[in-house]
PDB file of C-alpha atoms in Angstrom:
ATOM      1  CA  UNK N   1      -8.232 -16.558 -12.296  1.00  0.00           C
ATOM      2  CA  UNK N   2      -8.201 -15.602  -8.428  1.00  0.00           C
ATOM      3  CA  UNK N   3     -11.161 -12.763  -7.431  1.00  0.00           C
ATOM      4  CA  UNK N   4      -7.696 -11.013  -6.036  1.00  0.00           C
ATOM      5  CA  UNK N   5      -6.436 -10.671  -9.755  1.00  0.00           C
ATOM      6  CA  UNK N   6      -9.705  -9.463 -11.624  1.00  0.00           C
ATOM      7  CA  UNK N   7      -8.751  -6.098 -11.392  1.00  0.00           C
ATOM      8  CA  UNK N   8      -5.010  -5.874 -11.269  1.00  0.00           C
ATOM      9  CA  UNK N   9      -2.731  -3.895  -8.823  1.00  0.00           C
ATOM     10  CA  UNK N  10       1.146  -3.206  -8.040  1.00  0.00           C
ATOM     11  CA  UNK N  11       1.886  -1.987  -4.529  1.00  0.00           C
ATOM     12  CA  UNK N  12       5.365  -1.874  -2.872  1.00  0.00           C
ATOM     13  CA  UNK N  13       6.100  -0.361   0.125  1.00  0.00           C
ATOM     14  CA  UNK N  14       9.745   0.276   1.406  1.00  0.00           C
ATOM     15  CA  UNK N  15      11.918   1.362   4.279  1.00  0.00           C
ATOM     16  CA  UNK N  16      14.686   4.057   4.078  1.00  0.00           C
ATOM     17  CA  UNK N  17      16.860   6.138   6.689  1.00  0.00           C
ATOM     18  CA  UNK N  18      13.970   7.877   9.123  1.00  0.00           C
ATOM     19  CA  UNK N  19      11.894   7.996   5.811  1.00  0.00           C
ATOM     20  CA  UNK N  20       9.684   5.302   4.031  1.00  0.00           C
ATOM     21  CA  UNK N  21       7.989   4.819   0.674  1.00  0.00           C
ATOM     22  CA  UNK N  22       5.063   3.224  -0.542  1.00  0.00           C
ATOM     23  CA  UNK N  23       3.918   3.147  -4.793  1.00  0.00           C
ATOM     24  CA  UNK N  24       1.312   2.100  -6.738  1.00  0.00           C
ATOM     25  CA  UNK N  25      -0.001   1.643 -10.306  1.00  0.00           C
ATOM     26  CA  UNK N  26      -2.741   3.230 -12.084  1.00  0.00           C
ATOM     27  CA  UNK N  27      -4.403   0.482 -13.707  1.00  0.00           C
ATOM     28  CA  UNK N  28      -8.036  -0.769 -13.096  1.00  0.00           C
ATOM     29  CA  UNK N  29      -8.965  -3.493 -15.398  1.00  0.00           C
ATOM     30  CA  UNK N  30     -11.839  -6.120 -15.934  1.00  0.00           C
ATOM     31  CA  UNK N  31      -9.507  -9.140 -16.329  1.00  0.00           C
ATOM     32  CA  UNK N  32      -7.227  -8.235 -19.524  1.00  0.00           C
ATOM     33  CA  UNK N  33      -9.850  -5.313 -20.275  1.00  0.00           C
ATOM     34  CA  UNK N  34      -8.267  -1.978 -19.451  1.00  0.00           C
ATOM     35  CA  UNK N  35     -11.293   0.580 -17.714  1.00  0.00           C
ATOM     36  CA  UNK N  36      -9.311   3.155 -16.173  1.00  0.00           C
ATOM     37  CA  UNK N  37      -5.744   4.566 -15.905  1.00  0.00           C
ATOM     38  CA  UNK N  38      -6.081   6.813 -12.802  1.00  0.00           C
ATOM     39  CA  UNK N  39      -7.418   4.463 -10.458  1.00  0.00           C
ATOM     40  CA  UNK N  40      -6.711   5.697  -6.673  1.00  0.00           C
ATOM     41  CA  UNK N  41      -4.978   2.569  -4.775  1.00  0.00           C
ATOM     42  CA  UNK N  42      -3.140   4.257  -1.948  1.00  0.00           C
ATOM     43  CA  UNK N  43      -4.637   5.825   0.626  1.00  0.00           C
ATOM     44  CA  UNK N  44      -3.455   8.693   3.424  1.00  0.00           C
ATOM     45  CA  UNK N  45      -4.300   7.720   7.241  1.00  0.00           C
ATOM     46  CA  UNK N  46      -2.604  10.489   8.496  1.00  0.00           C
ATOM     47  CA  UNK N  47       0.927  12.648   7.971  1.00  0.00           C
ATOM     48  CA  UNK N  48       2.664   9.361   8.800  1.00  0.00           C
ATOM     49  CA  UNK N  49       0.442   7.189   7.889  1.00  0.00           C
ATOM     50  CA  UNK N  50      -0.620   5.692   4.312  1.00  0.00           C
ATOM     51  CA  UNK N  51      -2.174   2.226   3.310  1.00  0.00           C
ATOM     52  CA  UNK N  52      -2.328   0.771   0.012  1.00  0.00           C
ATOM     53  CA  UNK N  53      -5.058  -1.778  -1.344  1.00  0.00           C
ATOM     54  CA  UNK N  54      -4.470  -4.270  -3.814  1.00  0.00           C
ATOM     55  CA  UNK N  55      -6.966  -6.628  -4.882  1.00  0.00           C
ATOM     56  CA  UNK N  56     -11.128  -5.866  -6.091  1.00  0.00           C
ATOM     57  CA  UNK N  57     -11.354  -2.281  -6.772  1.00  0.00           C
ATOM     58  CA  UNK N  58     -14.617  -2.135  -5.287  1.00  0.00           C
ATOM     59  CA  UNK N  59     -13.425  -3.522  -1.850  1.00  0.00           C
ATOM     60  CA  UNK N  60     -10.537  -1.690  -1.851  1.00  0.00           C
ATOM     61  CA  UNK N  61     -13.035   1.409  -1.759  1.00  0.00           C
ATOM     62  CA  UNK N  62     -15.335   0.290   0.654  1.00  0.00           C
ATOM     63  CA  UNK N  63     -12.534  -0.449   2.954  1.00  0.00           C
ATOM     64  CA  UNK N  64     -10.925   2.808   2.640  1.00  0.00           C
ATOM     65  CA  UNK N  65     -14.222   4.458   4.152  1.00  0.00           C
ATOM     66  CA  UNK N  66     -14.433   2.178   6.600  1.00  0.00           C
ATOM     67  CA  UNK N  67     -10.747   2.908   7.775  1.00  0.00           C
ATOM     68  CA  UNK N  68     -11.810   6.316   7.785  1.00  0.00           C
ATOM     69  CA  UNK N  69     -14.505   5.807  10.156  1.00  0.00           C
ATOM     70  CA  UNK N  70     -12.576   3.345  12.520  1.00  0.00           C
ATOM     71  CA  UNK N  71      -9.609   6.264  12.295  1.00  0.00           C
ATOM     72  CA  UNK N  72     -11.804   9.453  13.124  1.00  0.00           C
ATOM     73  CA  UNK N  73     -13.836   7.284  16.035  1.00  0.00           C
ATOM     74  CA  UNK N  74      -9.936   6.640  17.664  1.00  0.00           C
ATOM     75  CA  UNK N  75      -9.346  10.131  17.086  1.00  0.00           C
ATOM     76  CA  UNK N  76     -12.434  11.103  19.027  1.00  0.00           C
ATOM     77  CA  UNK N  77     -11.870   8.802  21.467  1.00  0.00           C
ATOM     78  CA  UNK N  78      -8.324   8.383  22.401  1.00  0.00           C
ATOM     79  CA  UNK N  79      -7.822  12.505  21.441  1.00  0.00           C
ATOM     80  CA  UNK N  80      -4.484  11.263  19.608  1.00  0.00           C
ATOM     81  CA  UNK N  81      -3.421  10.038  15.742  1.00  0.00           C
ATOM     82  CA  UNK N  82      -2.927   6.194  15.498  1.00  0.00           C
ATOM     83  CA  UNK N  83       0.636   4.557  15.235  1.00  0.00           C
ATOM     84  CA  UNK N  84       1.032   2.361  12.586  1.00  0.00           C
ATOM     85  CA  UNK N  85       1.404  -0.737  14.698  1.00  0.00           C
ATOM     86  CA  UNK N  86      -2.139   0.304  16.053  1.00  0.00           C
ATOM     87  CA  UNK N  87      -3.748   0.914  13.028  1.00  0.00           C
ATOM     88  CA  UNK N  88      -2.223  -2.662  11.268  1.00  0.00           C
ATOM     89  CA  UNK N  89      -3.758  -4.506  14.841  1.00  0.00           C
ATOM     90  CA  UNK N  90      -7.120  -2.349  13.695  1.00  0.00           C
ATOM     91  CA  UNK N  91      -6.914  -3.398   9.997  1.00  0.00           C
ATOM     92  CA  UNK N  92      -6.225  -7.296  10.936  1.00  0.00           C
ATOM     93  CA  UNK N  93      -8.622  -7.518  13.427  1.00  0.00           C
ATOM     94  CA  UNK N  94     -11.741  -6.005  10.849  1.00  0.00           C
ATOM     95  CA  UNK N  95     -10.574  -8.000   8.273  1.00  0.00           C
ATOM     96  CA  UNK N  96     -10.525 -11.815  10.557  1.00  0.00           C
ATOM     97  CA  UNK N  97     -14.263 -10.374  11.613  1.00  0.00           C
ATOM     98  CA  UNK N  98     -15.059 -11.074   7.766  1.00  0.00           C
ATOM     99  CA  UNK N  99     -13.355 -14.272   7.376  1.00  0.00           C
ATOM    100  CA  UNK N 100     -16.504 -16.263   6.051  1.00  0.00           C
ATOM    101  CA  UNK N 101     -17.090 -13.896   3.240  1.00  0.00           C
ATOM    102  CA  UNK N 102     -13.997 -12.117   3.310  1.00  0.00           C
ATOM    103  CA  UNK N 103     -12.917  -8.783   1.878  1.00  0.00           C
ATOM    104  CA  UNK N 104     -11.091  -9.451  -1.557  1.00  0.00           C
ATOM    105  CA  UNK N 105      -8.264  -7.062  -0.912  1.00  0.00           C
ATOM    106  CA  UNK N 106      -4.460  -7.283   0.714  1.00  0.00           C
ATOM    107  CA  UNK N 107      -3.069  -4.233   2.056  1.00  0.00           C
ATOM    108  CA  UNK N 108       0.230  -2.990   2.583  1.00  0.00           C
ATOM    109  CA  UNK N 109       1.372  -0.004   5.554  1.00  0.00           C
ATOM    110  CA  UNK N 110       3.575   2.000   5.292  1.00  0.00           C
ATOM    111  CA  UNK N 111       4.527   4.749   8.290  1.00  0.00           C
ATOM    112  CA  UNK N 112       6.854   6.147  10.713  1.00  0.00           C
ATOM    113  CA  UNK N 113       6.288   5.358  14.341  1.00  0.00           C
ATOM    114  CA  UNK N 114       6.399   7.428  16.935  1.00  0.00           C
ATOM    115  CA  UNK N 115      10.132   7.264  17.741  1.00  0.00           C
ATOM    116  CA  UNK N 116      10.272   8.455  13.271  1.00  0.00           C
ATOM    117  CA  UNK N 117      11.616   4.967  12.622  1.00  0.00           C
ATOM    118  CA  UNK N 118      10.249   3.125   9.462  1.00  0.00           C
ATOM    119  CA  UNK N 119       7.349   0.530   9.917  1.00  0.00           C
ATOM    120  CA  UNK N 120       5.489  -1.867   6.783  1.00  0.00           C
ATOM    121  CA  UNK N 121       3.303  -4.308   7.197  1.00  0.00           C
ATOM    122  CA  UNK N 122       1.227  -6.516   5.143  1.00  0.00           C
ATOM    123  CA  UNK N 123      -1.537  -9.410   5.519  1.00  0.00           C
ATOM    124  CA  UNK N 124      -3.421 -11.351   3.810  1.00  0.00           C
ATOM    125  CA  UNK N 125      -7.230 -11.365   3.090  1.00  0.00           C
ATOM    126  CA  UNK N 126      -8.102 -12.689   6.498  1.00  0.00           C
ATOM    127  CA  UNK N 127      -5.485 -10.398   8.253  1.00  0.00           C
ATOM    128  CA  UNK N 128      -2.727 -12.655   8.922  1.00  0.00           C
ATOM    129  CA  UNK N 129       0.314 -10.211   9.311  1.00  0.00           C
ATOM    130  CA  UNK N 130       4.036 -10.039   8.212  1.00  0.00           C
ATOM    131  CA  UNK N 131       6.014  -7.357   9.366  1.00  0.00           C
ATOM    132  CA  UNK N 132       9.168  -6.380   7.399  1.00  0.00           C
ATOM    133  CA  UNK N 133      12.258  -4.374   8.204  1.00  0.00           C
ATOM    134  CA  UNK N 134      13.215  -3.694   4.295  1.00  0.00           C
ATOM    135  CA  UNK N 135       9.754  -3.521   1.746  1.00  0.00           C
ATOM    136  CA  UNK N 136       6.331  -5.256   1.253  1.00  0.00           C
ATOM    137  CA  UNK N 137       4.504  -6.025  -1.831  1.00  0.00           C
ATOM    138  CA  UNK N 138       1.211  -7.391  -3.054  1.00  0.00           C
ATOM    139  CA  UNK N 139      -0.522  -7.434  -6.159  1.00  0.00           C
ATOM    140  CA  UNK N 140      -1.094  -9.235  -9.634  1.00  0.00           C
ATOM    141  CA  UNK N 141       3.053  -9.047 -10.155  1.00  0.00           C
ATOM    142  CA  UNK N 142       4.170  -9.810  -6.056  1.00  0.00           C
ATOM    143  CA  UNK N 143       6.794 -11.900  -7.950  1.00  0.00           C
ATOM    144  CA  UNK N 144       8.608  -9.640 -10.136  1.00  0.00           C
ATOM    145  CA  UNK N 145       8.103  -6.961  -7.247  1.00  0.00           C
ATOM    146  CA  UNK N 146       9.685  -9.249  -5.099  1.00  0.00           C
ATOM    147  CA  UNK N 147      12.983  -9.772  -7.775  1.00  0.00           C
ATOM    148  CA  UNK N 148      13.149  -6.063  -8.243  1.00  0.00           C
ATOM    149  CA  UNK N 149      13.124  -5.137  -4.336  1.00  0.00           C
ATOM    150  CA  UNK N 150      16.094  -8.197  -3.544  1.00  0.00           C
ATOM    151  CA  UNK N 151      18.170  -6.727  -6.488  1.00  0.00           C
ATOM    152  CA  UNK N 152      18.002  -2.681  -5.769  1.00  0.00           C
ATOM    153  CA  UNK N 153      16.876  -2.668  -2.122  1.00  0.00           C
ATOM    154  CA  UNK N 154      19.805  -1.320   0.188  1.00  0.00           C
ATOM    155  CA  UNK N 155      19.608  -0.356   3.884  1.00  0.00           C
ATOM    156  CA  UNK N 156      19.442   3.245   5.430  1.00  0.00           C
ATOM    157  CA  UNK N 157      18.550   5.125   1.937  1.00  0.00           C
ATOM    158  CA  UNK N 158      17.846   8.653   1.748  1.00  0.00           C
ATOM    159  CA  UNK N 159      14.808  10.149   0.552  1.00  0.00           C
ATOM    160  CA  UNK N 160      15.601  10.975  -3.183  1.00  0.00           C
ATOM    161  CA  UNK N 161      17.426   7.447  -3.596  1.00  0.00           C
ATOM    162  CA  UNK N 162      14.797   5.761  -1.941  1.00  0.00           C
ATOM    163  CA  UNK N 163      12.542   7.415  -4.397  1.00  0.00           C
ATOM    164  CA  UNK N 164      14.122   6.408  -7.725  1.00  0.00           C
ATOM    165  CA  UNK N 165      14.669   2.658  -6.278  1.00  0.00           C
ATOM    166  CA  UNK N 166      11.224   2.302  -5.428  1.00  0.00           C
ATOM    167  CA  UNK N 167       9.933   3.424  -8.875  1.00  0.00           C
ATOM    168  CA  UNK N 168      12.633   1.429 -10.613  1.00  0.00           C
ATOM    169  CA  UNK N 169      11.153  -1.505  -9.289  1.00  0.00           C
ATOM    170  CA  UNK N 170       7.537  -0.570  -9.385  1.00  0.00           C
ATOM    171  CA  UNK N 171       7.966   0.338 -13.564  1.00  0.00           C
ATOM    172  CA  UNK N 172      10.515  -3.057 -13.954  1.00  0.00           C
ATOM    173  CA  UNK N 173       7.809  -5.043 -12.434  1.00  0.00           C
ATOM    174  CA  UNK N 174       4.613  -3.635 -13.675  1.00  0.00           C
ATOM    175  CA  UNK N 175       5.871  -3.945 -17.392  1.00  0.00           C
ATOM    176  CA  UNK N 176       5.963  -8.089 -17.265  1.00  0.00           C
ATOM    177  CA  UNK N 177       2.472  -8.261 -16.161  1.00  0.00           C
ATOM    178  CA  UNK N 178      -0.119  -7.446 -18.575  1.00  0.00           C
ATOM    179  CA  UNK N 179      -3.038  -6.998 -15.345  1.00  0.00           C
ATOM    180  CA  UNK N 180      -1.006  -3.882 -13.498  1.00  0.00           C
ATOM    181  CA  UNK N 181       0.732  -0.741 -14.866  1.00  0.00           C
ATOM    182  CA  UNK N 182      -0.402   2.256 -17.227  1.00  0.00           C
ATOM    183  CA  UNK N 183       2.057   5.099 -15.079  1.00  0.00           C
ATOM    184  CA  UNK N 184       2.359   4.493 -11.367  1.00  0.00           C
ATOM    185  CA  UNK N 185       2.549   6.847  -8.127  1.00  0.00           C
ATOM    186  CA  UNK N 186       4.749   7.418  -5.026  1.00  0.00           C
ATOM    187  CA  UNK N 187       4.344   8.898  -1.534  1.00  0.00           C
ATOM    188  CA  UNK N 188       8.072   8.955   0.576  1.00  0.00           C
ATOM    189  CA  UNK N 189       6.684   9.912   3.980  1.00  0.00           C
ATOM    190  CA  UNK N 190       9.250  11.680   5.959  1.00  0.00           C
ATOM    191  CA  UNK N 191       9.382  13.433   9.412  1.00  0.00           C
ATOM    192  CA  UNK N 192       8.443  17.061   7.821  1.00  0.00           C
ATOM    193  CA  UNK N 193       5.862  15.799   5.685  1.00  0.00           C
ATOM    194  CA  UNK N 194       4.400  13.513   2.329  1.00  0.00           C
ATOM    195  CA  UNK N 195       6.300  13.401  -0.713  1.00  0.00           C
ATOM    196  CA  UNK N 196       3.906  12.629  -3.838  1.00  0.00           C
ATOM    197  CA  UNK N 197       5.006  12.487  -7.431  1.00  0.00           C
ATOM    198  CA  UNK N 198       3.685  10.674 -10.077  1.00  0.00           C
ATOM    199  CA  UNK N 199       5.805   8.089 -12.604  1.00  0.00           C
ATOM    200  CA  UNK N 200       4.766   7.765 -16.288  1.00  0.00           C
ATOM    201  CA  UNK N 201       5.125   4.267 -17.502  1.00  0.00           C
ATOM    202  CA  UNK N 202       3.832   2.104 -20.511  1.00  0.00           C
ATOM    203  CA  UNK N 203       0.626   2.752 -22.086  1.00  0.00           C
ATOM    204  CA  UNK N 204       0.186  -0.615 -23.490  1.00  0.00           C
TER     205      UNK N 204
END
């Protein structure tokens, strides 16, 4: 078994009409061993702004709090709130520092720009990127995640559709793979603000 799967994670992130989503799952496991079922995988940058970590749960912490760090020092700096395009350059270029003894995590971003247009990203461990137009995933269950997107995925969706087709996916997905799941969470992120609710899925 990969390091990246020892602890299990779901995380999609998708594009809608001048709104975007991003969800995750709950689970933190040791292997097949479930630990916790409220385990914190998404993480707010700034009102347009949100990155979710899959992979070990104890990187995926320590590189939260080091994207804080990086974040407030460009706030001081630069006396503005980072794009999404910026921070993804950021988050590439700390994780290719580590390459010989990498950080065990691949992270997805989700945001508006600053024109309010939808922008994802994902890389790998070292920080090769792939930008998207329509959703990311990554995670234990990136194939079923990656069924469930092609089948329900349609352009320009509004906020509440957007919504129900990301957690359709996210509960369809999570449900064939016995390392990710236990309830989930989404954030739509829309010009006036976050949108959080939470989804209740399979307990077992």
């Amino acid at each position: 078994m990969s390091i990246l799967e020892y602890n299990g994670a779901a995380i999609i992130a998708m594009s809608g009409k001048n709104c975007v989503a991003i969800a995750s799952d709950n689970r933190l496991g040791i292997q097949y061993q479930t630990v916790a079922m409220d385990f914190q995988k998404i993480f707010q940058m700034n009102d347009k702004l949100m990155v979710g970590l899959a992979g070990l749960a104890s990187d995926v912490q320590t590189l939260d709090q080091l994207l804080r760090f990086r974040m407030n020092l460009y706030e001081l700096r630069e006396e503005r709130e980072m794009t999404p395009k910026v921070f993804t350059n950021l988050m590439s270029t700390m994780l290719y520092e580590k390459r010989f003894g990498p950080y065990f995590c691949e992270p997805v971003i989700a945001g508006l720009d600053e024109q309010g247009k939808p922008f994802l990203s994902t890389m790998d461990l070292i920080g090769a990127q792939a930008a998207a137009k329509d959703f990311v995933v990554a995670g234990t269950c990136d194939g079923n995640l990656y069924g469930m997107c092609e089948t329900l995925y349609k352009p320009d969706m509004e906020e509440e559709e957007l919504f129900e087709t990301i957690a359709q996916a996210l509960l369809a997905s999570v449900d064939r793979d016995a390392l990710s799941g236990w309830g989930g969470v989404v954030h739509v992120i829309t010009e006036k603000g976050i949108i959080s609710r939470e989804l209740k899925g399979r307990q077992d």
